PDB file of C-alpha atoms in Angstrom:
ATOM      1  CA  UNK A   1       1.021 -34.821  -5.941  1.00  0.00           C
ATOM      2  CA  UNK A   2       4.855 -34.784  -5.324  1.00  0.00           C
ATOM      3  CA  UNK A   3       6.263 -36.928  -2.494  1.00  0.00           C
ATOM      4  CA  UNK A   4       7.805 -35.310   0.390  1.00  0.00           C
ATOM      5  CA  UNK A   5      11.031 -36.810   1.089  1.00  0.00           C
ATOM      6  CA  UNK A   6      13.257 -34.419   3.517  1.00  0.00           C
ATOM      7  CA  UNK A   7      12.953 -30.965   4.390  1.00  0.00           C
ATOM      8  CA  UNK A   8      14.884 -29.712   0.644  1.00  0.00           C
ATOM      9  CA  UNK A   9      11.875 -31.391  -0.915  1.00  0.00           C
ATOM     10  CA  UNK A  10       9.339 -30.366   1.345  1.00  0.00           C
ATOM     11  CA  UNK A  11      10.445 -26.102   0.780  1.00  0.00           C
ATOM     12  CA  UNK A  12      10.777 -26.518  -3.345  1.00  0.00           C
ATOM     13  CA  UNK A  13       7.069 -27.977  -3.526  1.00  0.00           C
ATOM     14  CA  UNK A  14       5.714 -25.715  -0.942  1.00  0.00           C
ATOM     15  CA  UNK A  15       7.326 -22.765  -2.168  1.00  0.00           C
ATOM     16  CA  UNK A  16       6.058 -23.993  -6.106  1.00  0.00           C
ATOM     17  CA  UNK A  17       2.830 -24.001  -5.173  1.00  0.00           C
ATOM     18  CA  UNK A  18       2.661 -21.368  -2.515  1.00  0.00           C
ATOM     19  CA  UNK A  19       4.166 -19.013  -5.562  1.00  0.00           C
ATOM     20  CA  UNK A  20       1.267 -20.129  -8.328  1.00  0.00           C
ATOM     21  CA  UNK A  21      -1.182 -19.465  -5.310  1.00  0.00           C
ATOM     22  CA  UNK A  22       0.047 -16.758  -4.489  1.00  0.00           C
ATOM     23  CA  UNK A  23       0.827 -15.488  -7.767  1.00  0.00           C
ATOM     24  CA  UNK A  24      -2.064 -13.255  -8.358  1.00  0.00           C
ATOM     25  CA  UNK A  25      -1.752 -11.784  -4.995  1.00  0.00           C
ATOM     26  CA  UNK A  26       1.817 -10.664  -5.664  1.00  0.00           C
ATOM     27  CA  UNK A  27       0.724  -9.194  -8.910  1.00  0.00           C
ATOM     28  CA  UNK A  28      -1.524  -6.494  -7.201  1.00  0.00           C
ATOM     29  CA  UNK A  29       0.330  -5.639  -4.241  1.00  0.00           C
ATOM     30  CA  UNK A  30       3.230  -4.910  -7.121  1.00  0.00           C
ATOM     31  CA  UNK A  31       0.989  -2.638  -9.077  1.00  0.00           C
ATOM     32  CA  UNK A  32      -0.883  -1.233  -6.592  1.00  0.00           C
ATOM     33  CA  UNK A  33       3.070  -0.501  -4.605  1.00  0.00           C
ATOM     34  CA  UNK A  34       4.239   0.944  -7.684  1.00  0.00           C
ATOM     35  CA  UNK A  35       1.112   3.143  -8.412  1.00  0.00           C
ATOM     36  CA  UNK A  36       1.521   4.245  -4.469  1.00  0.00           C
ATOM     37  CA  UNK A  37       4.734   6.460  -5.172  1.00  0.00           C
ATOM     38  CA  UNK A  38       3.130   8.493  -7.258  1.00  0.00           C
ATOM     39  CA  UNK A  39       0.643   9.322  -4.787  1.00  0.00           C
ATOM     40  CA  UNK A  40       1.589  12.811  -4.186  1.00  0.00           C
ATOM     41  CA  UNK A  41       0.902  13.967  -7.667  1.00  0.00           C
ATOM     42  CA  UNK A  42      -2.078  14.126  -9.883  1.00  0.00           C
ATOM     43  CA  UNK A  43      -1.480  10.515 -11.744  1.00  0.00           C
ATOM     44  CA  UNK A  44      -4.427   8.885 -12.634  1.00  0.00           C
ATOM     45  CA  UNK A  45      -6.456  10.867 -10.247  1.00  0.00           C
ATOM     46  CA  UNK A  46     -10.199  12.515 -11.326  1.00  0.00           C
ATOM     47  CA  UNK A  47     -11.514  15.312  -9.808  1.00  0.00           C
ATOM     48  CA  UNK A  48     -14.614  14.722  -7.984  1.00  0.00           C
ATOM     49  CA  UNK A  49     -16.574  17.813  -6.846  1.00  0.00           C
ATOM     50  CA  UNK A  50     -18.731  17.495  -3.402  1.00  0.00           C
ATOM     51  CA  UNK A  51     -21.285  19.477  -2.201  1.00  0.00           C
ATOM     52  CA  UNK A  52     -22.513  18.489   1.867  1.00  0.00           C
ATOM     53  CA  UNK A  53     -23.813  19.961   4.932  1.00  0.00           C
ATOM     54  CA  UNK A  54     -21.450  18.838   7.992  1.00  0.00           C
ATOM     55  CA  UNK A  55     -21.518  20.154  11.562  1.00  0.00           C
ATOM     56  CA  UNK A  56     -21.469  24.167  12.034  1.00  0.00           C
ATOM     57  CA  UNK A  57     -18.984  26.433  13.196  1.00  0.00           C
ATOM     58  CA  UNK A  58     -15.927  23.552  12.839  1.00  0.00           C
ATOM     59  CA  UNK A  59     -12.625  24.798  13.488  1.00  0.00           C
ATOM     60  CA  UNK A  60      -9.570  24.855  10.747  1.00  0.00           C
ATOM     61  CA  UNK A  61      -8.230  21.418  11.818  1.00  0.00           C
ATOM     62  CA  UNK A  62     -12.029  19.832  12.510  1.00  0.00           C
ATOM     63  CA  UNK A  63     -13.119  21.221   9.181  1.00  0.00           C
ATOM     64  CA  UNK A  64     -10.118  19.459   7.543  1.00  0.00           C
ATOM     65  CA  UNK A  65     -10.873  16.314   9.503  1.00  0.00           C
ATOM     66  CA  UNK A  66     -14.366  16.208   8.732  1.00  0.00           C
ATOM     67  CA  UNK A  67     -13.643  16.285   5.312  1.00  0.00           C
ATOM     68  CA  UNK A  68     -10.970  13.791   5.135  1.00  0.00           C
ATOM     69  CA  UNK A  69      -8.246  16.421   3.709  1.00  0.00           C
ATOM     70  CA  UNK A  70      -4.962  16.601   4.872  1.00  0.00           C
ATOM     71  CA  UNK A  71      -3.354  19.858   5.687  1.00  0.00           C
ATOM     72  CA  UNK A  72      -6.562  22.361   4.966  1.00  0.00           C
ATOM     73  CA  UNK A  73      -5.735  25.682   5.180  1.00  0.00           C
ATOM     74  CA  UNK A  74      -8.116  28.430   5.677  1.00  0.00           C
ATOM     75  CA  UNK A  75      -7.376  31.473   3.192  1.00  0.00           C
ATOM     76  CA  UNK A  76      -9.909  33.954   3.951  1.00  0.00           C
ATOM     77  CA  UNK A  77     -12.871  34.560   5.156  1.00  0.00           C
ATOM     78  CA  UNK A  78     -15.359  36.189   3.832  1.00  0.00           C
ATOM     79  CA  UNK A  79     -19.309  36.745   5.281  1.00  0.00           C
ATOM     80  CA  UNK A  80     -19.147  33.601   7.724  1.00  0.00           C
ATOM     81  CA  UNK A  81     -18.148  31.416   4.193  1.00  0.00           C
ATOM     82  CA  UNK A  82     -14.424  30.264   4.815  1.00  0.00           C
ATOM     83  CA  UNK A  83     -11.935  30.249   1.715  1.00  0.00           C
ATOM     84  CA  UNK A  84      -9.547  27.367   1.289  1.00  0.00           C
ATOM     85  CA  UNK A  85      -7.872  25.743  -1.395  1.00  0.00           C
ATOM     86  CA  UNK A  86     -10.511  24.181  -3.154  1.00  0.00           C
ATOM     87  CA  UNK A  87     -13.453  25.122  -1.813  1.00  0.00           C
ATOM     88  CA  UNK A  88     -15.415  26.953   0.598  1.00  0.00           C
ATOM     89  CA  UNK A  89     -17.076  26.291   4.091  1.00  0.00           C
ATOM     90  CA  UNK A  90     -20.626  28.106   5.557  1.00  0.00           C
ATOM     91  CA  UNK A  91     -19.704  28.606   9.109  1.00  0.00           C
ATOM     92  CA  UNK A  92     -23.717  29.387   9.514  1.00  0.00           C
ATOM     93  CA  UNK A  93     -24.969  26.540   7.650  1.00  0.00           C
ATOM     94  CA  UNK A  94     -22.135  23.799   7.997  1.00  0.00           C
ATOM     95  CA  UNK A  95     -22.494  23.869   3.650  1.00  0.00           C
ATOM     96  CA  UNK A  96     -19.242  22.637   2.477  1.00  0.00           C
ATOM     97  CA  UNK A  97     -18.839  22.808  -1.294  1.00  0.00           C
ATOM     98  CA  UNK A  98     -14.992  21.537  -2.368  1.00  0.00           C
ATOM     99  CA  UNK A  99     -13.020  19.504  -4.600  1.00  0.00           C
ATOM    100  CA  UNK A 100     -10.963  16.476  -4.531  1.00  0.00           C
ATOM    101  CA  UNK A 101      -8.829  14.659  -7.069  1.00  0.00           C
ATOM    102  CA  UNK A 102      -9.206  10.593  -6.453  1.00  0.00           C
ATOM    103  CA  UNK A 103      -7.354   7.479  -7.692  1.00  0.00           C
ATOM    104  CA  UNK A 104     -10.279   5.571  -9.328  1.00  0.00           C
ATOM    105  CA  UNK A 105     -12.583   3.028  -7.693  1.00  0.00           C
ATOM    106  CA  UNK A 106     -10.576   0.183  -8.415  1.00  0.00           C
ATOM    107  CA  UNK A 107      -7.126   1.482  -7.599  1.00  0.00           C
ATOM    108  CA  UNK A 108      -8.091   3.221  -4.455  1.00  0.00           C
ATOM    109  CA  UNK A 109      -9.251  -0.321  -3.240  1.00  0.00           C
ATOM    110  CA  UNK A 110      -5.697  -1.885  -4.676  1.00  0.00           C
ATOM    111  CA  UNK A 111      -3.717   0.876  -2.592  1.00  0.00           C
ATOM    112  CA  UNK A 112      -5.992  -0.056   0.390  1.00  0.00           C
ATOM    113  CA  UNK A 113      -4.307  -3.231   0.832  1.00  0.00           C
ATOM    114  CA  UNK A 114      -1.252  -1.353   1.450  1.00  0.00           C
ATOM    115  CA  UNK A 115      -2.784   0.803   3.951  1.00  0.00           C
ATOM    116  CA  UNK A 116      -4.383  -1.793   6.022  1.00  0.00           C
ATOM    117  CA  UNK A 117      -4.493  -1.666  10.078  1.00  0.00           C
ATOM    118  CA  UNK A 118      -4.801  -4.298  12.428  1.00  0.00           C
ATOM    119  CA  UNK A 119      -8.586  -3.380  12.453  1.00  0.00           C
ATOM    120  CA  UNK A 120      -9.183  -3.485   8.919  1.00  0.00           C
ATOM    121  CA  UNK A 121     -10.808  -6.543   7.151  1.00  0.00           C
ATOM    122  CA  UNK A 122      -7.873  -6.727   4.975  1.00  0.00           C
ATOM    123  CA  UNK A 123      -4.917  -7.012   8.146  1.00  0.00           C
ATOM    124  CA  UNK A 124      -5.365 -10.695   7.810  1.00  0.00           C
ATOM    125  CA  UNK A 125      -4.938 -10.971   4.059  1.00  0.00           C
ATOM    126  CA  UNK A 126      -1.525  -8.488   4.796  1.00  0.00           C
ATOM    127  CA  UNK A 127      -0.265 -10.936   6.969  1.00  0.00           C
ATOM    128  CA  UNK A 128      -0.545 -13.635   5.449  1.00  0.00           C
ATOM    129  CA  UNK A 129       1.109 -12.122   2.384  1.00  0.00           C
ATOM    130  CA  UNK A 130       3.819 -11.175   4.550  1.00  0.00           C
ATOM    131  CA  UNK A 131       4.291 -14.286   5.997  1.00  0.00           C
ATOM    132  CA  UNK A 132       4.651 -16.467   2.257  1.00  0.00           C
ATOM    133  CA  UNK A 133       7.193 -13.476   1.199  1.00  0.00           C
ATOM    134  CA  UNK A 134       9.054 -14.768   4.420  1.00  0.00           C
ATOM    135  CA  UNK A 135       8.872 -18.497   3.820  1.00  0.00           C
ATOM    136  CA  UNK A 136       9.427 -17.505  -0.077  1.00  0.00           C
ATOM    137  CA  UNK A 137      13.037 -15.592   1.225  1.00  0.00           C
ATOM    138  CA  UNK A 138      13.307 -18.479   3.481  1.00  0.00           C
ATOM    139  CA  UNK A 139      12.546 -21.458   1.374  1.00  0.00           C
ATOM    140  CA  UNK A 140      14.708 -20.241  -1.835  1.00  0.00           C
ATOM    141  CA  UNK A 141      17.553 -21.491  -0.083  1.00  0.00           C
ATOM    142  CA  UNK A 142      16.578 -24.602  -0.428  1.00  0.00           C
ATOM    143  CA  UNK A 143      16.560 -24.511  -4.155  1.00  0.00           C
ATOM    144  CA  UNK A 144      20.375 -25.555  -4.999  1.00  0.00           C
ATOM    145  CA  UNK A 145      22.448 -27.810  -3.492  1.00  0.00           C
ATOM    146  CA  UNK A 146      24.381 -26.045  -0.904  1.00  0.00           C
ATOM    147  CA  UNK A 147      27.399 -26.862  -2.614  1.00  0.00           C
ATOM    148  CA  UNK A 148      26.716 -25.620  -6.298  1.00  0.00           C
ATOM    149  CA  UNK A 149      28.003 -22.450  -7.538  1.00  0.00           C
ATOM    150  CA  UNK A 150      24.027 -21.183  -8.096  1.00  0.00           C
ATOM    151  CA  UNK A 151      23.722 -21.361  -4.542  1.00  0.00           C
ATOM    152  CA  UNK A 152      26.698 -19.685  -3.535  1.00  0.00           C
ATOM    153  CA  UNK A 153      26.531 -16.967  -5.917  1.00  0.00           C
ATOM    154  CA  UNK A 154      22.825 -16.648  -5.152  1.00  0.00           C
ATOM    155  CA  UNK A 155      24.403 -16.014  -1.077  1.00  0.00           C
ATOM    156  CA  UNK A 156      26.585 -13.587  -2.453  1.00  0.00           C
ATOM    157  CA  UNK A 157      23.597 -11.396  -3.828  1.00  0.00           C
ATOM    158  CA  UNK A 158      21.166 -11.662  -0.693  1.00  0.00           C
ATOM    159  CA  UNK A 159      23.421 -10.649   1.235  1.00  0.00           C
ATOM    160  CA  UNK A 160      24.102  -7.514  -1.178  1.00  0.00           C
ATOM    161  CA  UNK A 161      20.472  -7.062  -1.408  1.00  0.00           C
ATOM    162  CA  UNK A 162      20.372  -6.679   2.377  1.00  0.00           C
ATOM    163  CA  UNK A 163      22.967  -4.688   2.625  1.00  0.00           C
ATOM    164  CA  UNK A 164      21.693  -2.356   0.124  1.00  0.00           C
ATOM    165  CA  UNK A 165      18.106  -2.209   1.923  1.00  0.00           C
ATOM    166  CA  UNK A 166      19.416  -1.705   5.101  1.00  0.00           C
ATOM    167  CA  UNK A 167      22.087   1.745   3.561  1.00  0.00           C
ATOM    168  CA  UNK A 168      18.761   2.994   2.079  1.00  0.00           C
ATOM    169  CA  UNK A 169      16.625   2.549   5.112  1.00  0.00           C
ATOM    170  CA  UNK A 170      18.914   4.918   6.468  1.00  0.00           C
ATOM    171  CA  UNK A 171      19.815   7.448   3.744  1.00  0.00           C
TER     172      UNK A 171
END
């Protein structure tokens, strides 16, 4: 193993080895972030027809809770069986029969890490995460001699990069 001789040493073999760990890690939060802006269209999603009986007599917003879609809206109703979008819902019998267009198994579960809340079984895999892109941002300053033109150039374009970020945060 490499020796540890002062703290420049110590943050260019941690962050080394941190980044081959880490490595495959990075690789599917980028895909999965990438494949995550194009979640409001059709991309790579299937659609999946579903046919269940839930609770009767729901509402317009329980209905669309119940069956996990966002914004249902009701667009007639006919005999006790409401109309929407992409399917229809048996007031009398709680039969739902609907449609739904879905990433696929594996790339729903990539986008989940994304997604993640502090209850979720992947919040401590997030955080961690987070916290080696920190040390990574940290520790690259560590890389050049503080008094080579790498390292003052390499100044120059974090502090561009932040800049950026923080105009776009707020366009």
């Amino acid at each position: 193993m490499d020796k540890i001789k002062d703290t420049r040493s110590f943050m260019r073999i941690t962050h080394r080895y941190l980044g081959f760990f880490m490595a495959g890690i990075m690789a599917i939060y980028a895909v999965s972030g990438v494949l995550l802006i194009y979640r409001d269209t059709d991309f790579l999603k299937k659609e999946k027809m579903y046919n269940k009986v839930i609770a009767k007599n729901l509402s317009e917003k329980e209905l669309g809770k119940e069956l996990k879609m966002k914004n249902l809206e009701i667009t007639k109703t006919e005999n006790n069986i409401l109309l929407f979008k992409d399917g229809t819902y048996n007031l009398l019998t709680g039969q739902a029969k609907y449609s739904k267009k879905e990433m696929p198994f594996v790339i729903d579960k990539m986008t989940k890490l994304h997604k993640a809340k502090s209850a979720d079984t992947l919040s401590p895999l997030n955080a961690f995460f987070g916290i080696c892109l920190f040390f990574f941002v940290i520790s690259s300053f560590w890389m050049f001699n503080t008094r080579s033109k790498p390292f003052k150039r390499g100044v120059k374009f974090a502090i561009a990069g932040l800049v950026v970020s923080i105009i776009l945060l707020f366009i």
